[in-house]
mmCIF file of C-alpha atoms and ligand atoms in Angstrom:
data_model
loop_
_atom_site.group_PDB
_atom_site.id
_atom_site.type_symbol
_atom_site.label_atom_id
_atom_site.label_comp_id
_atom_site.label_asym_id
_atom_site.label_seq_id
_atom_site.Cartn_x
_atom_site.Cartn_y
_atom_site.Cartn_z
ATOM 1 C CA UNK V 277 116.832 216.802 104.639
ATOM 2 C CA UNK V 278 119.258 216.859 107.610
ATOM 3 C CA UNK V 279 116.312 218.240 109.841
ATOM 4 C CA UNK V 280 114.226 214.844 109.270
ATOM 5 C CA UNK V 281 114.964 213.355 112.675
ATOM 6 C CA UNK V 282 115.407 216.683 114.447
ATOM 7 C CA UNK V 283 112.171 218.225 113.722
ATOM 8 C CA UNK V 284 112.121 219.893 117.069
ATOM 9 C CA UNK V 285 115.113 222.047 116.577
ATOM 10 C CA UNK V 286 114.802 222.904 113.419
ATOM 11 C CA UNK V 287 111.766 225.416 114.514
ATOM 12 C CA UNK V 288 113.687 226.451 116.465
ATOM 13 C CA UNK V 289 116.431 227.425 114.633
ATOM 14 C CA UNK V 290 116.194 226.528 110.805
ATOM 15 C CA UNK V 291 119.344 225.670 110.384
ATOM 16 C CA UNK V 292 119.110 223.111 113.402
ATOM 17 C CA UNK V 293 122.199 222.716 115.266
ATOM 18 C CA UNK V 294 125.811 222.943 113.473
ATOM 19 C CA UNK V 295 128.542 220.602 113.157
ATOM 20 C CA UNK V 296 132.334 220.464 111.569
ATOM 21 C CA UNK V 297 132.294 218.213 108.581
ATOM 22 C CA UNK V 298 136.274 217.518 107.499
ATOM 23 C CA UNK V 299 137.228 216.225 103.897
ATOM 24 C CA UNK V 300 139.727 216.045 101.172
ATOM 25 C CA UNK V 301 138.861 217.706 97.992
ATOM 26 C CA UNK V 302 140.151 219.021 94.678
ATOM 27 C CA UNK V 303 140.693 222.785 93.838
ATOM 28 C CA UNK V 304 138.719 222.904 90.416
ATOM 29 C CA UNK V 305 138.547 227.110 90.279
ATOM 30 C CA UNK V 306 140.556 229.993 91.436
ATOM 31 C CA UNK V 307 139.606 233.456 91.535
ATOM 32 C CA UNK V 308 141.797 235.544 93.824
ATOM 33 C CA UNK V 309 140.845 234.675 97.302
ATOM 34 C CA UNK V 310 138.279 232.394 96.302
ATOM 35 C CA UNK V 311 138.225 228.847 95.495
ATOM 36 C CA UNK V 312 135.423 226.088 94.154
ATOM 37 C CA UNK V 313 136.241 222.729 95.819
ATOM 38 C CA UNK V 314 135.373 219.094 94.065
ATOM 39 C CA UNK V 315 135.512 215.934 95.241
ATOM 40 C CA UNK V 316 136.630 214.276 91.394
ATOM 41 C CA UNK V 317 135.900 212.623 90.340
ATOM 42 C CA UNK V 318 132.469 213.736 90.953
ATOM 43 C CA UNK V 319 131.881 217.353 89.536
ATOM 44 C CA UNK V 320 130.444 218.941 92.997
ATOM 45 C CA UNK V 321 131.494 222.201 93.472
ATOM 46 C CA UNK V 322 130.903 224.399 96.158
ATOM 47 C CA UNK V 323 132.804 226.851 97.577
ATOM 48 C CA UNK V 324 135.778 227.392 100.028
ATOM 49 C CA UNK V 325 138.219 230.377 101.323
ATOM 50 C CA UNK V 326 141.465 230.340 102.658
ATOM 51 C CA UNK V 327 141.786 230.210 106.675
ATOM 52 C CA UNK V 328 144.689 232.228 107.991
ATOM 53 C CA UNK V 329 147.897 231.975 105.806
ATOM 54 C CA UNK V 330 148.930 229.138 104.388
ATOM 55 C CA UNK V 331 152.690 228.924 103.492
ATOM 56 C CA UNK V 332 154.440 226.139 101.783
ATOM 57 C CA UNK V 333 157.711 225.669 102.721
ATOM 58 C CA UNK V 334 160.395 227.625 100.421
ATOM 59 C CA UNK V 335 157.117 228.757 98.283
ATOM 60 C CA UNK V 336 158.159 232.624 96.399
ATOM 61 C CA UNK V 337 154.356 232.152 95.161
ATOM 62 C CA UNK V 338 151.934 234.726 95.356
ATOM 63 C CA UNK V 339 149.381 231.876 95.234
ATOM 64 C CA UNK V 340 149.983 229.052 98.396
ATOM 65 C CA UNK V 341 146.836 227.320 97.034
ATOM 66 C CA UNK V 342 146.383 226.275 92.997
ATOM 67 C CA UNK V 343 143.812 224.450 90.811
ATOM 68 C CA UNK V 344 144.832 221.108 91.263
ATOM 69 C CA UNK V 345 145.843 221.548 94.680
ATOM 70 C CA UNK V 346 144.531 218.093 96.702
ATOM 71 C CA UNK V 347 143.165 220.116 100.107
ATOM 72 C CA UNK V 348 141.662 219.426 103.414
ATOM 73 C CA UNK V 349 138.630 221.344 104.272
ATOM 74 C CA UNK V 350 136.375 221.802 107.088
ATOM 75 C CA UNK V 351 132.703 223.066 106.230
ATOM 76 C CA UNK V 352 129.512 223.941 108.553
ATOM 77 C CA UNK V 353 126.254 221.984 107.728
ATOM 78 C CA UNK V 354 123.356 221.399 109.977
ATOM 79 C CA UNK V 355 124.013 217.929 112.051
ATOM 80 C CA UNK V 356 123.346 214.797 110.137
ATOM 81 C CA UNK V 357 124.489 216.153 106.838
ATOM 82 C CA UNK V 358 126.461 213.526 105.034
ATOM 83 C CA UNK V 359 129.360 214.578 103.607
ATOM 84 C CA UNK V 360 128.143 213.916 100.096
ATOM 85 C CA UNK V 361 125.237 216.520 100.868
ATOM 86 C CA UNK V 362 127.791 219.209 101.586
ATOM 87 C CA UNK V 363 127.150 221.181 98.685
ATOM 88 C CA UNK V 364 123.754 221.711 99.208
ATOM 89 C CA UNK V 365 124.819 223.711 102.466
ATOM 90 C CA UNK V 366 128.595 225.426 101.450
ATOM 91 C CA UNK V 367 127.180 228.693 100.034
ATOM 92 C CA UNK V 368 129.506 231.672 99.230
ATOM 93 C CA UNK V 369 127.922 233.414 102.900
ATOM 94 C CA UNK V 370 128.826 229.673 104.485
ATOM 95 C CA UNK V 371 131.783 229.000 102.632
ATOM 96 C CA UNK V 372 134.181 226.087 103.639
ATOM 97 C CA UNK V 373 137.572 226.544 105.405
ATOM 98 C CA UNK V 374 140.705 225.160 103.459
ATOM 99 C CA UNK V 375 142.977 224.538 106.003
ATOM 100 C CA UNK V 376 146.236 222.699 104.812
ATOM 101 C CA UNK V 377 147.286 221.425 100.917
ATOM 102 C CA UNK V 378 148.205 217.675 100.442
ATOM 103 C CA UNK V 379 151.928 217.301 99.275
ATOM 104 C CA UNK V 380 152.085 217.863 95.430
ATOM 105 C CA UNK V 381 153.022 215.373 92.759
ATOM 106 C CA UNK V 382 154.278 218.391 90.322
ATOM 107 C CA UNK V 383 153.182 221.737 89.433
ATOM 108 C CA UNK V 384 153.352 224.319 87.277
ATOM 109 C CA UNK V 385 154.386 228.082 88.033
ATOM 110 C CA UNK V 386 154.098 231.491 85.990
ATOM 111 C CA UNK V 387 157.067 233.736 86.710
ATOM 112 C CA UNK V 388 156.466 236.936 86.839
ATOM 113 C CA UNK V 389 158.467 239.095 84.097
ATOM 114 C CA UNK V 390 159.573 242.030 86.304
ATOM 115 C CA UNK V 391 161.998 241.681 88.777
ATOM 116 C CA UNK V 392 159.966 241.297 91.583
ATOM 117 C CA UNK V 393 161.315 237.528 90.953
ATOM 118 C CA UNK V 394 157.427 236.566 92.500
ATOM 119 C CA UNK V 395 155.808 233.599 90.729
ATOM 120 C CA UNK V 396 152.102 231.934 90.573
ATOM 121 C CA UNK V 397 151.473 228.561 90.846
ATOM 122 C CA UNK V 398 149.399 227.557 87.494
ATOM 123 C CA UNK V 399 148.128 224.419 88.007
ATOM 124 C CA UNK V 400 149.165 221.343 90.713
ATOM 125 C CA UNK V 401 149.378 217.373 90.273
ATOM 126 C CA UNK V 402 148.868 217.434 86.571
ATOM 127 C CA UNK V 403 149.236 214.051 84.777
ATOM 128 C CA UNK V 404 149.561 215.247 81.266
ATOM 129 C CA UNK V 405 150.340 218.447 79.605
ATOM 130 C CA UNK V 406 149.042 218.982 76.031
ATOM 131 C CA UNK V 407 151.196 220.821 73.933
ATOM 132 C CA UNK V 408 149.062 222.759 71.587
ATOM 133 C CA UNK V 409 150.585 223.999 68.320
ATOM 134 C CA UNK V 410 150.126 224.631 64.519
ATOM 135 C CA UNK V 411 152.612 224.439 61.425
ATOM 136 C CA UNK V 412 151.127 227.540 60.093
ATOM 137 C CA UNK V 413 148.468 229.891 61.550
ATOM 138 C CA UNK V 414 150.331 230.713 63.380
ATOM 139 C CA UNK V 415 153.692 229.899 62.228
ATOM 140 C CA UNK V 416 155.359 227.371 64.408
ATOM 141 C CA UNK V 417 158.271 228.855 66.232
ATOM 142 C CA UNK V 418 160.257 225.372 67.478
ATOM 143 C CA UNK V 419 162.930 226.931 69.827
ATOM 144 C CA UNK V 420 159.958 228.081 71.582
ATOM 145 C CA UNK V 421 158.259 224.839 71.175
ATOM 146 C CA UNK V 422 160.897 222.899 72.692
ATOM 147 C CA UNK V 423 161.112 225.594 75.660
ATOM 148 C CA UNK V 424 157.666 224.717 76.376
ATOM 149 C CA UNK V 425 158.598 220.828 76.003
ATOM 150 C CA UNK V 426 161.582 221.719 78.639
ATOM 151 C CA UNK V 427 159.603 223.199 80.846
ATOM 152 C CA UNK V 428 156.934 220.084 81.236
ATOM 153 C CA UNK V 429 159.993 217.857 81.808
ATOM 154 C CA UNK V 430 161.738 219.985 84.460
ATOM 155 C CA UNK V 431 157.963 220.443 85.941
ATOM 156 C CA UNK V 432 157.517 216.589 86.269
ATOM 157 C CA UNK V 433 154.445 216.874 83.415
ATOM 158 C CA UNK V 434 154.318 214.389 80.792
ATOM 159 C CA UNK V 435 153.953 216.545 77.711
ATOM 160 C CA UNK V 436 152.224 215.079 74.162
ATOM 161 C CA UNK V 437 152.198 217.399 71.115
ATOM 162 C CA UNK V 438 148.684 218.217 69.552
ATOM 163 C CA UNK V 439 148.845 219.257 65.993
ATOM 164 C CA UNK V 440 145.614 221.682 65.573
ATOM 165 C CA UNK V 441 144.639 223.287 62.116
ATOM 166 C CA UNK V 442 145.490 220.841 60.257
ATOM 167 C CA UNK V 443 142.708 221.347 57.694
ATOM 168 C CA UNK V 444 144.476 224.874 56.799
ATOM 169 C CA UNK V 445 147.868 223.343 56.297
ATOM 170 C CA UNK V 446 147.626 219.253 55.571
ATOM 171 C CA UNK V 447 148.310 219.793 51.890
ATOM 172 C CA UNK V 448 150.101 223.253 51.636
ATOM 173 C CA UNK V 449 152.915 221.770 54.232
ATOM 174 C CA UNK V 450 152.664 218.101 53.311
ATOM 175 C CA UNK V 451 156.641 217.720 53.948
ATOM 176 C CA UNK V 452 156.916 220.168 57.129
ATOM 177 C CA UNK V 453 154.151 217.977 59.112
ATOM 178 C CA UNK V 454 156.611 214.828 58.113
ATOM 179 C CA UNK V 455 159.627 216.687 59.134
ATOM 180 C CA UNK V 456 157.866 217.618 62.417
ATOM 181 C CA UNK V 457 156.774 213.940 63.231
ATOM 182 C CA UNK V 458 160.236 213.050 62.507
ATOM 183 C CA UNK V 459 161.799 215.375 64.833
ATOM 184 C CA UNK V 460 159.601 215.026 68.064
ATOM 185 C CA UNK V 461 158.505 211.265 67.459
ATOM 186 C CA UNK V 462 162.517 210.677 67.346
ATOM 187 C CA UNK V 463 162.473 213.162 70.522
ATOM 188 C CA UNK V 464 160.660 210.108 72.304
ATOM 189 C CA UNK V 465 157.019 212.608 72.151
ATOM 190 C CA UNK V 466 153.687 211.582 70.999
ATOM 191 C CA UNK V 467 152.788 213.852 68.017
ATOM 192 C CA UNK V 468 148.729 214.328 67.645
ATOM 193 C CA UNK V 469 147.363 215.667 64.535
ATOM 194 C CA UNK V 470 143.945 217.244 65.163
ATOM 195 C CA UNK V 471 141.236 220.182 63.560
ATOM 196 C CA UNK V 472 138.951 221.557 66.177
ATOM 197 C CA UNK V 473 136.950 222.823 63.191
ATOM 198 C CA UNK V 474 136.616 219.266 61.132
ATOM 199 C CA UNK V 475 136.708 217.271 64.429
ATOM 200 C CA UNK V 476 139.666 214.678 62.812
ATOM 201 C CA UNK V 477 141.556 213.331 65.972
ATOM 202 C CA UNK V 478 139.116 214.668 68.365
ATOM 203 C CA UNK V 479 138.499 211.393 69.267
ATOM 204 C CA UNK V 480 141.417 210.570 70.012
ATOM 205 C CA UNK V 481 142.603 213.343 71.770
ATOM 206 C CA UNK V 482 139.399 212.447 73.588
ATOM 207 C CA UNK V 483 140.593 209.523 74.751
ATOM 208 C CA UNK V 484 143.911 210.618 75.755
ATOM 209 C CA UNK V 485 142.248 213.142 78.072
ATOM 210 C CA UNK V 486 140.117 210.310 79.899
ATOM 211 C CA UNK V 487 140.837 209.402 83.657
ATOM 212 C CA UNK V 488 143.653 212.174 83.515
ATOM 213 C CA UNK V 489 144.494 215.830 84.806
ATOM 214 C CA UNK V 490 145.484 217.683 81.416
ATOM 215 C CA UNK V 491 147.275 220.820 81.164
ATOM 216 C CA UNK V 492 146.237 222.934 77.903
ATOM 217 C CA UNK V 493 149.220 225.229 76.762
ATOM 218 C CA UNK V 494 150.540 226.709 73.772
ATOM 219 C CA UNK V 495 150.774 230.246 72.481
ATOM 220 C CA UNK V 496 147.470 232.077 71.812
ATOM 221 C CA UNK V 497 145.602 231.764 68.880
ATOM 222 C CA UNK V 498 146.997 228.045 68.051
ATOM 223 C CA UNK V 499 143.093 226.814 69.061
ATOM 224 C CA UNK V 500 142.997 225.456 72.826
ATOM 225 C CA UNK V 501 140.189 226.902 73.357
ATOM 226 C CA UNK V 502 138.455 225.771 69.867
ATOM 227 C CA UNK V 503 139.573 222.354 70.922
ATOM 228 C CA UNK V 504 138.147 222.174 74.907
ATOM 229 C CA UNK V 505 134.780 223.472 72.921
ATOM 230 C CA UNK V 506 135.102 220.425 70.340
ATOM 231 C CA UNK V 507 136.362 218.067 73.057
ATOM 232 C CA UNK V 508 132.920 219.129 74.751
ATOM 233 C CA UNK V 509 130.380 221.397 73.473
ATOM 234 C CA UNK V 510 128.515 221.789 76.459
ATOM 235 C CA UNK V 511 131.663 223.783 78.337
ATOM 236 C CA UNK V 512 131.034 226.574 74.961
ATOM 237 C CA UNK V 513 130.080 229.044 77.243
ATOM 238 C CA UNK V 514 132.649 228.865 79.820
ATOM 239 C CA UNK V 515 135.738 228.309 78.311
ATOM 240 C CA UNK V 516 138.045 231.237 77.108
ATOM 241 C CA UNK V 517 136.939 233.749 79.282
ATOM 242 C CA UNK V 518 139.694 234.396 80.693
ATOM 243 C CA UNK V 519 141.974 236.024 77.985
ATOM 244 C CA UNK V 520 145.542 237.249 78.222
ATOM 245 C CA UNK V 521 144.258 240.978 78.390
ATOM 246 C CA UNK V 522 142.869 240.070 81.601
ATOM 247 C CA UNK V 523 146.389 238.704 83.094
ATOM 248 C CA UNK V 524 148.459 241.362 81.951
ATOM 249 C CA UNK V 525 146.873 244.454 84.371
ATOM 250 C CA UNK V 526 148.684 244.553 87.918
ATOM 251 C CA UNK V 527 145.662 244.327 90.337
ATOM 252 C CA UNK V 528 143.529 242.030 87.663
ATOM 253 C CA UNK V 529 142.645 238.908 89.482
ATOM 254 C CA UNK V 530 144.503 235.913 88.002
ATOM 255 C CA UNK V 531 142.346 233.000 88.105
ATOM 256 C CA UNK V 532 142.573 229.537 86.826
ATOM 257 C CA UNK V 533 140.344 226.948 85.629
ATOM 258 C CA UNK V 534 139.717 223.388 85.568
ATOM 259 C CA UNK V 535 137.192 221.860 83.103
ATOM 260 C CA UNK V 536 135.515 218.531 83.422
ATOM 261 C CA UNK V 537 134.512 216.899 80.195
ATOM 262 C CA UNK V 538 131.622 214.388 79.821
ATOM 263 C CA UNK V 539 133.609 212.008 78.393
ATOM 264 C CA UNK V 540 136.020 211.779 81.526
ATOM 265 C CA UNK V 541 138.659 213.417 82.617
ATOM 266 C CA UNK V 542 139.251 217.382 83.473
ATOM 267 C CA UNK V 543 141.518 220.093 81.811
ATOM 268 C CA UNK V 544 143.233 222.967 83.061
ATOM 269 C CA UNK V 545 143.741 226.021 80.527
ATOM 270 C CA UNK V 546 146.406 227.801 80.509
ATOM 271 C CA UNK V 547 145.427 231.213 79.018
ATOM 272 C CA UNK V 548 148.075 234.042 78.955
ATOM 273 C CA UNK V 549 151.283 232.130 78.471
ATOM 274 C CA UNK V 550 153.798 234.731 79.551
ATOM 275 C CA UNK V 551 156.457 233.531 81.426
ATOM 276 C CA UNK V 552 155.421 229.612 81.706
ATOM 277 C CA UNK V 553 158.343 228.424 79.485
ATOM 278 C CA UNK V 554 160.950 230.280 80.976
ATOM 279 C CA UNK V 555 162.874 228.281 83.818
ATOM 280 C CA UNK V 556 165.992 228.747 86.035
ATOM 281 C CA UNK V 557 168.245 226.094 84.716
ATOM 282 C CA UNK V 558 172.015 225.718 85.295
ATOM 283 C CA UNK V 559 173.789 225.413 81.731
ATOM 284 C CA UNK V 560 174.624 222.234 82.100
ATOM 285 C CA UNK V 561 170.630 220.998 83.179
ATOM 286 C CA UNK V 562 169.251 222.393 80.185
ATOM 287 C CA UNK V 563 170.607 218.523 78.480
ATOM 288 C CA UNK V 564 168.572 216.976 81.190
ATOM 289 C CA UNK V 565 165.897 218.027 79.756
ATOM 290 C CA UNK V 566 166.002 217.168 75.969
ATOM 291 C CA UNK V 567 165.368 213.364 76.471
ATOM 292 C CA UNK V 568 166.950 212.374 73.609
ATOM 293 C CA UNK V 569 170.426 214.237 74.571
ATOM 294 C CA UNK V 570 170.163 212.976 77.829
ATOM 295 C CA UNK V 571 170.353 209.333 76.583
ATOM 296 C CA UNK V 572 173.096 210.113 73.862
ATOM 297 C CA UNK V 573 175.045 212.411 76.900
ATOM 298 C CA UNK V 574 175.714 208.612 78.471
ATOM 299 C CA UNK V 575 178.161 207.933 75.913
ATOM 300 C CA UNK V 576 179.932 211.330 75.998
ATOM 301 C CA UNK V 577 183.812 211.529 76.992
ATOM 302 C CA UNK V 578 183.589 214.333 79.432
ATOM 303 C CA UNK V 579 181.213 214.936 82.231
ATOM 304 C CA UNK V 580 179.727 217.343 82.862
ATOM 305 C CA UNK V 581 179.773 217.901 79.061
ATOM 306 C CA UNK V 582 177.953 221.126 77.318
ATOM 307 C CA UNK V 583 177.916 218.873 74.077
ATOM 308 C CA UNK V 584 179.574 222.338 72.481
ATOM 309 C CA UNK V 585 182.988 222.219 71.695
ATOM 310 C CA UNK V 586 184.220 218.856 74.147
ATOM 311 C CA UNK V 587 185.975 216.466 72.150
ATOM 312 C CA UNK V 588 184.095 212.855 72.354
ATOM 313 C CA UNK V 589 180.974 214.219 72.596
ATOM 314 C CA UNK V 590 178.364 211.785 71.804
ATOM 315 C CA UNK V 591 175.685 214.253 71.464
ATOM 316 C CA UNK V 592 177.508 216.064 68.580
ATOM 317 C CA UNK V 593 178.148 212.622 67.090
ATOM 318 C CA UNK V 594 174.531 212.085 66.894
ATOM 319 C CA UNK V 595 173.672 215.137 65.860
ATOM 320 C CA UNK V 596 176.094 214.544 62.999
ATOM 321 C CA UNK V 597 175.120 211.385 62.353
ATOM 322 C CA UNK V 598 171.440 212.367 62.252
ATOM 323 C CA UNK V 599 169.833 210.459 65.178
ATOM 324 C CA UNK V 600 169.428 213.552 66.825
ATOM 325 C CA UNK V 601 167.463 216.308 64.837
ATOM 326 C CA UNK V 602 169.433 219.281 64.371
ATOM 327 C CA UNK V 603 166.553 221.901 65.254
ATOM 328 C CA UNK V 604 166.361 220.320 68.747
ATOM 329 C CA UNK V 605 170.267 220.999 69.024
ATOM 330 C CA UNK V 606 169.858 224.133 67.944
ATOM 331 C CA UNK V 607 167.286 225.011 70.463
ATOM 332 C CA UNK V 608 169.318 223.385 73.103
ATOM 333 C CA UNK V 609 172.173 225.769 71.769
ATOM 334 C CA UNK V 610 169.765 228.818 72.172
ATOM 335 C CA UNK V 611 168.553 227.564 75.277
ATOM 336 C CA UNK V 612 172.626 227.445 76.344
ATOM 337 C CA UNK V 613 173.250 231.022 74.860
ATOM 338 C CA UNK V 614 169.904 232.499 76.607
ATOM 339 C CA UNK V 615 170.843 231.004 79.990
ATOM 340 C CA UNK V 616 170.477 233.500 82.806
ATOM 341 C CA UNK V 617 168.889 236.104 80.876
ATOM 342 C CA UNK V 618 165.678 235.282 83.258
ATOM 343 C CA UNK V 619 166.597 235.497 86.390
HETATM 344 P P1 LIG D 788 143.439 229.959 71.717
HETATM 345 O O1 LIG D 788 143.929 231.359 71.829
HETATM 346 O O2 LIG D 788 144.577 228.995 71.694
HETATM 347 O O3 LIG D 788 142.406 229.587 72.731
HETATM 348 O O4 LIG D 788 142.770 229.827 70.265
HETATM 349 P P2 LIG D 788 141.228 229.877 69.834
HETATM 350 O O5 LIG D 788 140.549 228.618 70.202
HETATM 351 O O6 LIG D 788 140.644 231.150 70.293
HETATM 352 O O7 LIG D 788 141.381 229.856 68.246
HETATM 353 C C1 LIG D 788 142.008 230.903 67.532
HETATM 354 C C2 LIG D 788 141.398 230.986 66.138
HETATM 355 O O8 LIG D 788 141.701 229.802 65.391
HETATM 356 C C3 LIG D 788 139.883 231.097 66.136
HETATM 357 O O9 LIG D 788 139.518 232.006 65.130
HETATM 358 C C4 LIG D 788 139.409 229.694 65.819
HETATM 359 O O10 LIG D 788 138.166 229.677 65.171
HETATM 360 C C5 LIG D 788 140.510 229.204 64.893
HETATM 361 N N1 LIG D 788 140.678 227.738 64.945
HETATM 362 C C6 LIG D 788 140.832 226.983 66.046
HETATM 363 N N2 LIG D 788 140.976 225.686 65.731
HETATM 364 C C7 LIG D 788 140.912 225.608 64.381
HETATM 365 C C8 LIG D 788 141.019 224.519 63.436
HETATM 366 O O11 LIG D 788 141.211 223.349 63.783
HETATM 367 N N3 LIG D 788 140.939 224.845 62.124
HETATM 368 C C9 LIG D 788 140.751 226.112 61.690
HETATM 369 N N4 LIG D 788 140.676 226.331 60.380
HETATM 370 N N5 LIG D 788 140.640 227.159 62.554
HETATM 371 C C10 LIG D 788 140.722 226.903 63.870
HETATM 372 ZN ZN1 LIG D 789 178.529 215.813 75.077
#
């Protein structure tokens, strides 16, 4: 196509002659040193390498580039090649050249459980994090629950709580799924209730995933992948792929995904959840991060307050008085106790 008014050159060479095409694009896969570049929200991928090193600025990660990442590129395409033809010409032999990352709005990292203290960027610029889960199958665990809830709020990453399963468990745990909407809807969270095998909510969680970056995360076997499939069949044979087995080996490539459904909007997995969830906080951040503390802490006698033992402690007054549901205290109090064990 680019050869139409350079006929003459493209004999003799059939590429025709070669020019630097420069653009902003998405990182939408990443497989070790390799990435797949899209402009969203068009789905065009092609693919793109790493020039040099790239180091961000007080970056430990192993990764300086992450799905999500906004980067500039340059490619090589035969002159006349518009921009929006690129992909027709970036091949894996001819890949493109990322060659800096846009400031990021948030992200997520994956510390590494040895000592190494290395981490890996997950995902960048997310605007929403699901928070898969299930009552039963399996059991719900809330302290780690509300780690995971921590985490999106010290990460900058709106978090909303998906239900899944709800067809094993709607009748058998009638009360628990009210207690639960009680706790987290008085937490200030959005609770979704959702079956990946009936389809109830999908809908919905449809069209909370429209015109936004999601994050997928909960512990395995909760259904995230079940749901991507239901949210759109046509990504059945991509997604889950990647399992934790693959993440756990040393020189296994760790690579990360995002999805784009038809109905709008793209979602990053999050499979093999070791290690997201745990953060360095100070004892007395963890509050910060437990919305609902943090608005009661206002009122407290003493600050900084650990909302332990302080006398005037408006956090403990609410807890008492109910506004504040005790298993989110007690997480917070685990949370408190735990502190440092991480680092
Ligand atoms: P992941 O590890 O979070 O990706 O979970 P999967 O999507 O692999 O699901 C784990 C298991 O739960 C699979 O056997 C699914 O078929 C099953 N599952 C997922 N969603 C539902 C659901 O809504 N209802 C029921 N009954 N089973 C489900
Ligand atoms: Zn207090």
């Amino acid at each position: 196509m680019a050869c139409q008014e350079t006929d003459d050159l493209c004999h003799a060479d059939p590429r025709g002659a070669l020019m630097i095409i420069k653009g902003q694009a998405t990182v939408v896969k990443h497989t070790g040193s390799h990435y797949l570049l899209s402009c969203l929200p068009e789905w065009d991928m092609f693919p793109a390498v790493l020039r040099g090193k790239i180091r961000l600025k007080g970056s430990t990660a192993t990764n300086p580039v992450a799905v999500g990442d906004v980067v500039n590129f340059e490619a090589e395409v035969p002159e006349g090649v518009a921009a929006q033809e690129l992909t027709a010409y970036v091949t894996p032999e001819n890949a493109a050249v990322i060659t800096s990352v846009e400031p990021r709005r948030n992200y997520i990292i994956r510390k590494s459980t040895n000592l190494s203290r290395q981490s890996h960027i997950i995902a960048a610029n997310l605007d929403r994090a699901f928070i898969i889960a299930t009552i039963d199958f399996p059991e719900i665990k809330l302290p780690f629950l509300d780690r995971l809830l921590v985490t999106c709020e010290v990460y900058n990453v709106p978090p909303t709580i998906v239900l899944n399963k709800v067809d094993l468990y709607r009748e058998s745990h009638k009360e628990m799924i009210e207690a639960f909407h009680e706790i987290y809807e008085g937490a200030g969270y959005t609770v979704l209730e959702v079956s990946a095998l009936t389809g109830e909510g999908i809908d919905e969680l449809r069209e909370a995933c429209r015109g936004h970056v999601s994050l997928f995360s909960g512990v395995s076997g909760v259904g995230k992948s079940s749901l991507i499939k239901a949210l759109d069949p046509s990504l059945e044979p991509k997604v889950g792929e990647i399992s934790d087995v693959h993440l756990q080996g040393k020189h296994t490539t760790t690579f990360y995904e995002m999805y784009s459904l038809t109905s709008g909007g793209f979602i990053v997995d999050t499979p093999g959840l070791r290690g997201f969830g745990l953060v360095d906080l100070k004892k007395e951040e963890i509050a910060l991060y437990f919305p609902e503390m943090l608005k009661a802490a206002q009122g407290c006698r003493f600050t900084p307050c650990t909302h332990t033992h302080e006398p005037g402690c408006a956090v403990k007054e609410a807890v008492e008085a109910g506004e504040i549901s005790y298993d989110r205290y007690s997480s917070y109090l685990g949370m408190l106790d735990e502190e440092g064990k991480y680092r």
